[in-house]
mmCIF file of C-alpha atoms in Angstrom:
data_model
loop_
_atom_site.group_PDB
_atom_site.id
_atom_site.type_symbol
_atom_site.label_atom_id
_atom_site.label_comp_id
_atom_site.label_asym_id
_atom_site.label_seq_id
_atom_site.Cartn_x
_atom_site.Cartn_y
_atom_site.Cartn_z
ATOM 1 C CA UNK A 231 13.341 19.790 27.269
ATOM 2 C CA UNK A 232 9.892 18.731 26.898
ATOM 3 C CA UNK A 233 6.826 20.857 26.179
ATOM 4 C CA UNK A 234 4.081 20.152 29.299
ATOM 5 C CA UNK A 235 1.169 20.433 26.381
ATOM 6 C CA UNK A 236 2.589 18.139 24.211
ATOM 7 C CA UNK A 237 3.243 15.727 27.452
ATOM 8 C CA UNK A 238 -0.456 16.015 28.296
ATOM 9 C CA UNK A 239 -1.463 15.049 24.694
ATOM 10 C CA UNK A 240 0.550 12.019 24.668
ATOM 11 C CA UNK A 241 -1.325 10.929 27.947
ATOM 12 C CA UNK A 242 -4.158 11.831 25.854
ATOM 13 C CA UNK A 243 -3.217 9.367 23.585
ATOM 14 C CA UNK A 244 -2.349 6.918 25.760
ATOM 15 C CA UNK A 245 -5.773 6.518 27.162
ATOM 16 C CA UNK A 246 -7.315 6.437 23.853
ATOM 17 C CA UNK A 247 -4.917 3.181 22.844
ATOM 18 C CA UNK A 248 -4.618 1.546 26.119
ATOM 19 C CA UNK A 249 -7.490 2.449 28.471
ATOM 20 C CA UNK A 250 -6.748 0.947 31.901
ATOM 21 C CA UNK A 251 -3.061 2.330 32.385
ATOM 22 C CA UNK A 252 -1.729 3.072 35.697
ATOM 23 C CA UNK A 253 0.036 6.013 36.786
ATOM 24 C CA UNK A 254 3.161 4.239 37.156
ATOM 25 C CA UNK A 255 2.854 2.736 33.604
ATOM 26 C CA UNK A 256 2.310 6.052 32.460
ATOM 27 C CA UNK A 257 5.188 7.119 34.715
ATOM 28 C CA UNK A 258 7.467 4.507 32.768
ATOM 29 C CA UNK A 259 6.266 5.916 29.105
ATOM 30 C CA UNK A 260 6.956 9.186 30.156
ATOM 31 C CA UNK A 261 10.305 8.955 32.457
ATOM 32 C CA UNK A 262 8.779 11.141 34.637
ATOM 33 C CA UNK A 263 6.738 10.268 37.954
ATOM 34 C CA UNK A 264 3.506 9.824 39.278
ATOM 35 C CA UNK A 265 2.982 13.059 40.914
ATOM 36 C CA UNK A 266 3.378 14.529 37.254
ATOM 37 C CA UNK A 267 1.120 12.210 35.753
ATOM 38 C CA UNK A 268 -1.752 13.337 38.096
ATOM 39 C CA UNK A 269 -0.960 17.214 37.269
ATOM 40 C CA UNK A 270 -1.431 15.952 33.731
ATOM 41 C CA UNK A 271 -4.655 14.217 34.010
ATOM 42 C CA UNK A 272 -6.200 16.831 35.830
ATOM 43 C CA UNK A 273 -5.092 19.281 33.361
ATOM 44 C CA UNK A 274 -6.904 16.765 30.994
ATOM 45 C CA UNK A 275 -9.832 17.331 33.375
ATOM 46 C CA UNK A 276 -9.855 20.757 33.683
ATOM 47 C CA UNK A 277 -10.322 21.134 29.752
ATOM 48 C CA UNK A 278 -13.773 18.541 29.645
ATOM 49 C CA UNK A 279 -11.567 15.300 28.709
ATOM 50 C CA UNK A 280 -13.473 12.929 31.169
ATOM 51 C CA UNK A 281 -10.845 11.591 32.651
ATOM 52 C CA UNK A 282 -11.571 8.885 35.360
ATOM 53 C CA UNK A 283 -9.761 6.911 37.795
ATOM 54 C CA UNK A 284 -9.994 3.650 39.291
ATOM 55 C CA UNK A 285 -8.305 2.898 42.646
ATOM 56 C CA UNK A 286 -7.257 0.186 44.361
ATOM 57 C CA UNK A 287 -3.896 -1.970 43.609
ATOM 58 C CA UNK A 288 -5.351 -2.591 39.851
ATOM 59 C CA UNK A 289 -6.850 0.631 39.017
ATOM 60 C CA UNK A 290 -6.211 2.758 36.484
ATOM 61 C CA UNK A 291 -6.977 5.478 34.461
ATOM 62 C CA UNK A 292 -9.498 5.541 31.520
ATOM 63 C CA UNK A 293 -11.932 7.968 29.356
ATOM 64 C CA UNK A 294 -15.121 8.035 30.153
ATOM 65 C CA UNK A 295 -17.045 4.897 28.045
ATOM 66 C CA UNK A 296 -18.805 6.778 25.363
ATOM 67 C CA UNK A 297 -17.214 9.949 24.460
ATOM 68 C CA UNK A 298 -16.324 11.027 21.400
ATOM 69 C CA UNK A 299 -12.492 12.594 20.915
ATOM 70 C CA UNK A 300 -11.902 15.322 18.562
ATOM 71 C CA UNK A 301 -10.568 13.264 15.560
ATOM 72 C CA UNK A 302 -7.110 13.704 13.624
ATOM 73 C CA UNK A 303 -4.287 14.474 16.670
ATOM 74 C CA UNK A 304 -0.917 13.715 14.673
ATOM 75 C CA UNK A 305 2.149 14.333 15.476
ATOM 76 C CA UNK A 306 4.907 15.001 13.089
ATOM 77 C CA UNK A 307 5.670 11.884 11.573
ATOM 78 C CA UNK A 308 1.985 10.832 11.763
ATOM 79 C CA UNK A 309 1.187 13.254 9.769
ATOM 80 C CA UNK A 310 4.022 12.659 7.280
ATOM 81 C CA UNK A 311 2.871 9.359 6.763
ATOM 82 C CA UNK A 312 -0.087 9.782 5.952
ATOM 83 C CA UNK A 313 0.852 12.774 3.287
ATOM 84 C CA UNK A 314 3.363 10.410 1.794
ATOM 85 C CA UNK A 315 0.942 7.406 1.626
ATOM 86 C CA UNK A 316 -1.548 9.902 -0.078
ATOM 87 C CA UNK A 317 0.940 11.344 -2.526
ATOM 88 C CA UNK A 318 2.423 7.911 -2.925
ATOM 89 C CA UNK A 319 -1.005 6.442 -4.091
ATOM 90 C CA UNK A 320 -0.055 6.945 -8.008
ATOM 91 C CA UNK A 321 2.709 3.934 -6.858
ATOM 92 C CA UNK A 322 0.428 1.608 -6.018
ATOM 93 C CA UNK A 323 -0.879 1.358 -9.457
ATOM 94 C CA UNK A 324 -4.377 2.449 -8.871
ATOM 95 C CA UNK A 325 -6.900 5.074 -10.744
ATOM 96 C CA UNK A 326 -7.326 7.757 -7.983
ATOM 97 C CA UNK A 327 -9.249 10.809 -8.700
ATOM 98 C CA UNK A 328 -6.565 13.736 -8.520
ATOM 99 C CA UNK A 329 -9.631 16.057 -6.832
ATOM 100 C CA UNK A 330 -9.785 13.388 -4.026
ATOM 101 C CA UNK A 331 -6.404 13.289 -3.303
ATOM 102 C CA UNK A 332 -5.996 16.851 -3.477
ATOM 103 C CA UNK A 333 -9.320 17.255 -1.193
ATOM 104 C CA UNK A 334 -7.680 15.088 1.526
ATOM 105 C CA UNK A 335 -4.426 16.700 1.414
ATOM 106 C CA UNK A 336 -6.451 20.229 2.060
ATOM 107 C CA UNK A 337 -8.216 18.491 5.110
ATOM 108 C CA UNK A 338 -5.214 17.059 6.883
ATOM 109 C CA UNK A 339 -2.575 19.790 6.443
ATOM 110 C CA UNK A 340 -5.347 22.307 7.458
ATOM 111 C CA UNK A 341 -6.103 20.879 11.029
ATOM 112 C CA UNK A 342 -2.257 19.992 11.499
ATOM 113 C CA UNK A 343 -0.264 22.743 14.164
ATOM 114 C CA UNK A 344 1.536 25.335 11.905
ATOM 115 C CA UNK A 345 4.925 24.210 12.686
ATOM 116 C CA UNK A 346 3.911 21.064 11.235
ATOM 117 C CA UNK A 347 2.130 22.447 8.256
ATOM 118 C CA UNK A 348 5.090 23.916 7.036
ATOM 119 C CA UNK A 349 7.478 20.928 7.228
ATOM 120 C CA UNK A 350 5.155 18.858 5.491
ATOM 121 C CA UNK A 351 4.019 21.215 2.925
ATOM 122 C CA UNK A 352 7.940 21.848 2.540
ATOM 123 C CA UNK A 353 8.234 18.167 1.554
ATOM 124 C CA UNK A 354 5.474 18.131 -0.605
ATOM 125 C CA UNK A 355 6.933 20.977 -2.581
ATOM 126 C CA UNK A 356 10.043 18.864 -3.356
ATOM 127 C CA UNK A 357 8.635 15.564 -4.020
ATOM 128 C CA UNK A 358 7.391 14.012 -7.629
ATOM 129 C CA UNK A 359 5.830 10.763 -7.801
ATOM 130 C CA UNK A 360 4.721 8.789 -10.751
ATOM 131 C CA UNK A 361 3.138 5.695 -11.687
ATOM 132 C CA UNK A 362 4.415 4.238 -15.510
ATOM 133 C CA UNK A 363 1.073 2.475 -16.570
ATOM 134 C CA UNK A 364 -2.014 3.161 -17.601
ATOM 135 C CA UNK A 365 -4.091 0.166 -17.647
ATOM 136 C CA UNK A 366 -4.873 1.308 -13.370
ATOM 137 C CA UNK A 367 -7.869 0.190 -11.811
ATOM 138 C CA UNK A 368 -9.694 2.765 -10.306
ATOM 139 C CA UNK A 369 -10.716 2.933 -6.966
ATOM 140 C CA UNK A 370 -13.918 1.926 -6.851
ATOM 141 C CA UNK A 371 -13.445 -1.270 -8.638
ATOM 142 C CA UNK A 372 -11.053 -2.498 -5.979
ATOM 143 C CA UNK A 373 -13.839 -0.987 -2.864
ATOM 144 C CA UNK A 374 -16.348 -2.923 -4.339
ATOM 145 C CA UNK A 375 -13.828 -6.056 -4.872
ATOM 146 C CA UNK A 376 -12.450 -5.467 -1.226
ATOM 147 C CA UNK A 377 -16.420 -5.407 0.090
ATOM 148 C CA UNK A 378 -16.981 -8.481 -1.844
ATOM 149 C CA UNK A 379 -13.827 -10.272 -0.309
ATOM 150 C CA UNK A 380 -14.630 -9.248 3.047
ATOM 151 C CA UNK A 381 -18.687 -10.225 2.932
ATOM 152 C CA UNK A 382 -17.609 -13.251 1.798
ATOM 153 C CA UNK A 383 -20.197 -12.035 -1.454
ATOM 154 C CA UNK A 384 -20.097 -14.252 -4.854
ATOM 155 C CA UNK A 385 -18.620 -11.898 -7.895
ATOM 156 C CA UNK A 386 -20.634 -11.999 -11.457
ATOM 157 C CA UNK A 387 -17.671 -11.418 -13.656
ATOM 158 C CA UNK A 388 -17.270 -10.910 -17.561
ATOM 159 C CA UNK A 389 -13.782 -11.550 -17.896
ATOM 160 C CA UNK A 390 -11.439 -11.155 -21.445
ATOM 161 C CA UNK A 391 -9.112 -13.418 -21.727
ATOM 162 C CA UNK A 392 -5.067 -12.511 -23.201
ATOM 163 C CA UNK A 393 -6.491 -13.359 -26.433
ATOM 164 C CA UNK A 394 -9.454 -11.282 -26.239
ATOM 165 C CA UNK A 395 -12.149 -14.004 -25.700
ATOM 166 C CA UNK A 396 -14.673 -12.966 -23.205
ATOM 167 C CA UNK A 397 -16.700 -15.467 -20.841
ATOM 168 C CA UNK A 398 -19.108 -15.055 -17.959
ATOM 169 C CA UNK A 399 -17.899 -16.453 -14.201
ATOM 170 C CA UNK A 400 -18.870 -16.521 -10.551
ATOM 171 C CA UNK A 401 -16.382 -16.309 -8.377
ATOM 172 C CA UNK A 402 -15.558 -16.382 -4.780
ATOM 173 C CA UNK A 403 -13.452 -13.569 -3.920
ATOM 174 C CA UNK A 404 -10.570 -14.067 -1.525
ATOM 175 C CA UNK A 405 -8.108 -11.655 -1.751
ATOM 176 C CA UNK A 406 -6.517 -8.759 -4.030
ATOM 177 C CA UNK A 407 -2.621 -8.422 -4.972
ATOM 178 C CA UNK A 408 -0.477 -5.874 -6.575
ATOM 179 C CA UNK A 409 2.378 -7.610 -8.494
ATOM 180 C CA UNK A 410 4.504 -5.959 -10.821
ATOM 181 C CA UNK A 411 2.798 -3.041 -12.080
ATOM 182 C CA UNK A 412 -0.786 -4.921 -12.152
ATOM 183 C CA UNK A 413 -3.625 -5.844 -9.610
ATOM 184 C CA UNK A 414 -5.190 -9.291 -9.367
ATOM 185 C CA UNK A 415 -8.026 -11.097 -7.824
ATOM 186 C CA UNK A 416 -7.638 -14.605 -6.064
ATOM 187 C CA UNK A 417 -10.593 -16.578 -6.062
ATOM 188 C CA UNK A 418 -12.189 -19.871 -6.454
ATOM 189 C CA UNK A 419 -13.511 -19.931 -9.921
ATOM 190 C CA UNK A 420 -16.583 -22.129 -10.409
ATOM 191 C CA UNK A 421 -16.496 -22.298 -14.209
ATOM 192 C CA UNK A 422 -12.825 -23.862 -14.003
ATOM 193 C CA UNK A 423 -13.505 -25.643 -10.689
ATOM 194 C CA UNK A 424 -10.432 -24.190 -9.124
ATOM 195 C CA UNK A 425 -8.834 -21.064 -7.498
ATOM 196 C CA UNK A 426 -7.747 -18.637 -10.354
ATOM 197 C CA UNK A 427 -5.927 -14.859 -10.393
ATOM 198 C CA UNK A 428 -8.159 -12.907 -12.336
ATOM 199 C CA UNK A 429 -6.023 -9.453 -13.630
ATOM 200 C CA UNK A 430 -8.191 -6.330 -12.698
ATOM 201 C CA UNK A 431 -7.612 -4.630 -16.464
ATOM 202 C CA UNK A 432 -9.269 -7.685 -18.021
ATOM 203 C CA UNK A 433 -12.377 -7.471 -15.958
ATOM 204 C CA UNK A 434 -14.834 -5.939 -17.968
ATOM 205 C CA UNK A 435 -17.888 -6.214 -16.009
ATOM 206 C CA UNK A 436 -17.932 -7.148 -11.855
ATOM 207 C CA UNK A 437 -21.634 -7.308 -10.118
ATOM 208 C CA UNK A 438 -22.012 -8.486 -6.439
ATOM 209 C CA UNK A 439 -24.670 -11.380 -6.609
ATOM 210 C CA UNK A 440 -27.046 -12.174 -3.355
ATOM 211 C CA UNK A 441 -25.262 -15.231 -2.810
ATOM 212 C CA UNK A 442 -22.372 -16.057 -0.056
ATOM 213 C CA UNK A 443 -19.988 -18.367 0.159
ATOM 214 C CA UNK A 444 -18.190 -20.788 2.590
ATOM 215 C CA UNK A 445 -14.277 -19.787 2.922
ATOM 216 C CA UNK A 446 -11.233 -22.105 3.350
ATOM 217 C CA UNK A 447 -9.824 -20.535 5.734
ATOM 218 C CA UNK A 448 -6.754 -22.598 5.373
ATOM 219 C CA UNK A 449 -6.285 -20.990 1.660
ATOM 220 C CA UNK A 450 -3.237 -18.867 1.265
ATOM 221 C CA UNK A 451 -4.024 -15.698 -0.748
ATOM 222 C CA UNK A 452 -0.756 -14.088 -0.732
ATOM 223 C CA UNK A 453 1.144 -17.539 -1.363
ATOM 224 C CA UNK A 454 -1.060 -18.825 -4.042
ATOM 225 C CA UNK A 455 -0.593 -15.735 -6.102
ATOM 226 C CA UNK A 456 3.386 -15.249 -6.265
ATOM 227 C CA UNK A 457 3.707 -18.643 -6.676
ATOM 228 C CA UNK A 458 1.280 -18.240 -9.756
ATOM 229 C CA UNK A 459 2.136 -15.209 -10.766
ATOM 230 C CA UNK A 460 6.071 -15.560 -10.572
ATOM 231 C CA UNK A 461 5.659 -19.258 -13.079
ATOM 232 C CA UNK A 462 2.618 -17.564 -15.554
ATOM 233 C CA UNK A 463 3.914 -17.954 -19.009
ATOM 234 C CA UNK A 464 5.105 -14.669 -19.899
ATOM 235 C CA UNK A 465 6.492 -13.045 -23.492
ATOM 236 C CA UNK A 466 10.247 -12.186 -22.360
ATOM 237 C CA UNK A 467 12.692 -12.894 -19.582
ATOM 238 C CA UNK A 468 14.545 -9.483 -19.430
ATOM 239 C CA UNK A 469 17.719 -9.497 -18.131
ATOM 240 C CA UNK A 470 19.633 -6.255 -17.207
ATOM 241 C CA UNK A 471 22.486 -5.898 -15.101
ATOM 242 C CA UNK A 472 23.259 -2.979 -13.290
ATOM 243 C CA UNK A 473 26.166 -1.152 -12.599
ATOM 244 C CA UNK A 474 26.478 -0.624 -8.952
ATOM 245 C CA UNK A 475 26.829 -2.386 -5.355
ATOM 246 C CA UNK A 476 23.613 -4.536 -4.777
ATOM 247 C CA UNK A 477 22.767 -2.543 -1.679
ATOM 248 C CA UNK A 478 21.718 0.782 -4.247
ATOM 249 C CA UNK A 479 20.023 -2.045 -6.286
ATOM 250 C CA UNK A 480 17.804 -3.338 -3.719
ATOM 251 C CA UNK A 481 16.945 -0.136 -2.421
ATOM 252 C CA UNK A 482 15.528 0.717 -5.735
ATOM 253 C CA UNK A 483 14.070 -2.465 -7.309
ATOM 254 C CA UNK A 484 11.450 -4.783 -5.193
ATOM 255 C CA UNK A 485 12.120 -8.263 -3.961
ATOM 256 C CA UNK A 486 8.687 -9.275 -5.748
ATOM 257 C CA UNK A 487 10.287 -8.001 -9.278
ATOM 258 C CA UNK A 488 12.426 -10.374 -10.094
ATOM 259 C CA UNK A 489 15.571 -12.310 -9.069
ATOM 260 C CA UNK A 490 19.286 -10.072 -8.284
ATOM 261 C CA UNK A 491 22.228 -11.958 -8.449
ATOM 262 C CA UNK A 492 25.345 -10.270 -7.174
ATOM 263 C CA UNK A 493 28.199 -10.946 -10.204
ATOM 264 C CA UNK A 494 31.450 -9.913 -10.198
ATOM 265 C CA UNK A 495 30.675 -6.923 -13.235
ATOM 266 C CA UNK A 496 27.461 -6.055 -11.540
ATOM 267 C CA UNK A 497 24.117 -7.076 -10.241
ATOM 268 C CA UNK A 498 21.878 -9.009 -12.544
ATOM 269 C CA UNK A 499 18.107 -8.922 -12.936
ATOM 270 C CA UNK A 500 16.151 -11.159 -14.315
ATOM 271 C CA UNK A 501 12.401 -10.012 -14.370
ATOM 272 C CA UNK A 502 9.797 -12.006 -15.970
ATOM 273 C CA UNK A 503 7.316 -9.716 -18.554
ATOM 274 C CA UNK A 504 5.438 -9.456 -20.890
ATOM 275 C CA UNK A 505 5.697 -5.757 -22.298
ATOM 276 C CA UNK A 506 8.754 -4.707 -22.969
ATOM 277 C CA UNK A 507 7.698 -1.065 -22.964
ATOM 278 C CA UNK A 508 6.772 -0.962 -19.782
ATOM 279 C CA UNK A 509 9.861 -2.697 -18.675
ATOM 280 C CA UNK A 510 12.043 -0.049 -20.490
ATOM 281 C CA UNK A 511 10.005 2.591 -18.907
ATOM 282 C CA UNK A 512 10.429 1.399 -14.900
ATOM 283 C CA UNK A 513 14.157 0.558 -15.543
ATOM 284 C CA UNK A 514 14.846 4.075 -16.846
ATOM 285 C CA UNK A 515 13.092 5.209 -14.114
ATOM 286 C CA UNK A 516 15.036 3.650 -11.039
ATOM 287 C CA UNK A 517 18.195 6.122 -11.558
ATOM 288 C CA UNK A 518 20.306 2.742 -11.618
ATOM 289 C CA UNK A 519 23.407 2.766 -14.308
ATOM 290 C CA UNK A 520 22.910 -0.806 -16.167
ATOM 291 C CA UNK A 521 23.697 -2.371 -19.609
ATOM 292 C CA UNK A 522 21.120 -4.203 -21.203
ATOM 293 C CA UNK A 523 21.866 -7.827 -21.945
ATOM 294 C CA UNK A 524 18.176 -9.783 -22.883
ATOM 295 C CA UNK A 525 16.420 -10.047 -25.016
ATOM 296 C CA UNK A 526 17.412 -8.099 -28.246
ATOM 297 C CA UNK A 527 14.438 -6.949 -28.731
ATOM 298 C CA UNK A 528 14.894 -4.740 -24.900
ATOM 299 C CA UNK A 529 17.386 -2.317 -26.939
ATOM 300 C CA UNK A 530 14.337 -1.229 -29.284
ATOM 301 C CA UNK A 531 12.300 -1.162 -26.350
ATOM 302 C CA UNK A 532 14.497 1.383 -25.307
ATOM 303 C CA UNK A 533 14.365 3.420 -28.822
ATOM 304 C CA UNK A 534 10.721 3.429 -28.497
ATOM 305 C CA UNK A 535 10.937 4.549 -25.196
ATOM 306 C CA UNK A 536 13.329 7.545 -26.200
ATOM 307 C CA UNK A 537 11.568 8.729 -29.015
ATOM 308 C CA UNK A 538 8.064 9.160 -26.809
ATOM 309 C CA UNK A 539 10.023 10.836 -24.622
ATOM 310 C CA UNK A 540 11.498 13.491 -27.611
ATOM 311 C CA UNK A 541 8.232 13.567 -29.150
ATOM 312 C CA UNK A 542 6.684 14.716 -25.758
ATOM 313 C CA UNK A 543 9.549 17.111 -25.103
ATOM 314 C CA UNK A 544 8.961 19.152 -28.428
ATOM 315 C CA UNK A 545 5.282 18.669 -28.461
#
């Protein structure tokens, strides 16, 4: 049985994504018929929503050009996605100010319907999410990255190098990637003469400069990068192989980590890294059962690991 207010919304909606629809079409989204559709829009009507029609053979209905909807009508799993994606954001690796996250939370479960509310506050209360490094950027380095990317803006960068040395580039921004644990930004360097990835934690100092630059748009961002990234010299190939059907496995480890290989003991990983700490630290975290099989040095790893985890226990 469907509630008529929540029918009338949806028409609501409608109109704000596809201004122009018919009756019938509306009809068709709706299983219901026309006659219904009318008693909706003028219900529309009757609350200020200026609804208008068009008729003739290709008329339709539309909001009036200019006004201004009430912002933030989810429904349930609108909602939930959004909550998730904003209580997910420790995953994605970046710095996020706890009192902005918490701040939007407030706003959106505050204008949500009660019944609503309470699911999603319901699976907020059961739900812990955590990130396992701390070299994140913060927000605002990748906004003013992303601004620089999309103005098509030359970059001023002091960038450290793995050994520590520290030189002065511009760059043309292109694109940023999360890949394993770390953020990166693509771009054609003019120092080396060639597109580099340039990892967020090493980049001490970024300044927008006055100065644009023509794109190729025939450059592949996303390509370029896990084709670099996957073949950059690295410290350790860790291999692990876990203890269960490779369905569980890919559920909890990403495509982009590494390469699975279905064995008849297991499923075997192979992830290239170069902190073996770290590596220790996401593995434990996955919930997978698996035996560690490279490099030796994973097994102290592991140790280390443990005893960080005591020491923080009986702290």
């Amino acid at each position: 049985m469907y509630h008529p207010t929540g029918r009338v919304l949806t028409v609501l909606e409608l109109l704000q994504s596809r201004p122009g629809l018919t009756g019938p079409e509306i009809a068709a989204r709706l299983e219901t018929d026309v006659r219904t559709v009318r008693r909706y829009v003028t219900k529309l009507q009757d609350v200020g929503i200026p609804v208008e029609a068009s008729p003739g053979r290709y008329g339709g209905y539309r909001l009036r050009p200019g006004y201004k909807l009430p912002p933030l009508l989810f429904n349930e799993q609108e909602a939930a996605a959004i909550v998730l994606g904003l209580m997910g954001s420790a995953w994605l690796e970046v710095q996020q100010s706890p009192v902005a996250v918490e701040g939007a939370l407030s706003k959106i479960t505050r204008v949500l319907p009660q019944e609503v509310r309470e699911r999603v506050e319901a699976m907020c209360s059961v739900m812990v999410l955590s990130t396992l490094d701390d070299t994140r950027p913060g927000a605002a380095c990748l906004m003013l990255l992303g601004e620089a990317v999309q103005a098509r803006q030359c970059l001023r960068l002091e960038y450290s190098s793995e050994k520590g040395e520290v030189t002065v580039r511009v760059v043309e921004p292109y694109g940023l990637v999360g890949f394993q644990g770390k953020w990166y930004l693509v771009g054609y360097c003019r120092l080396r003469k060639d597109f580099r990835t340039f990892r967020l934690d090493r980049i001490q100092v970024a300044r927008p400069t006055e100065e644009r630059f023509e794109k190729d748009c025939s450059f592949d961002v996303r390509g370029y990068a896990i084709k670099h990234l996957q073949n950059y010299p690295v410290n350790y190939r860790l291999r692990v192989l876990f203890k269960a059907p490779m369905s569980k496995v890919r559920d909890r480890i990403p495509a982009s980590l590494g390469t699975l290989t279905q064995r008849r003991d297991g499923v075997l990983l192979e992830w290239p890294i170069d902190d073996l700490n770290y590596g220790a630290r996401y593995l434990l975290s996955r919930g997978v059962p698996f035996a560690a099989v490279d490099p030796p040095e994973l097994r102290d790893a592991f140790h280390r690991v443990a005893s960080e985890a005591e020491a923080i226990a009986c702290g």
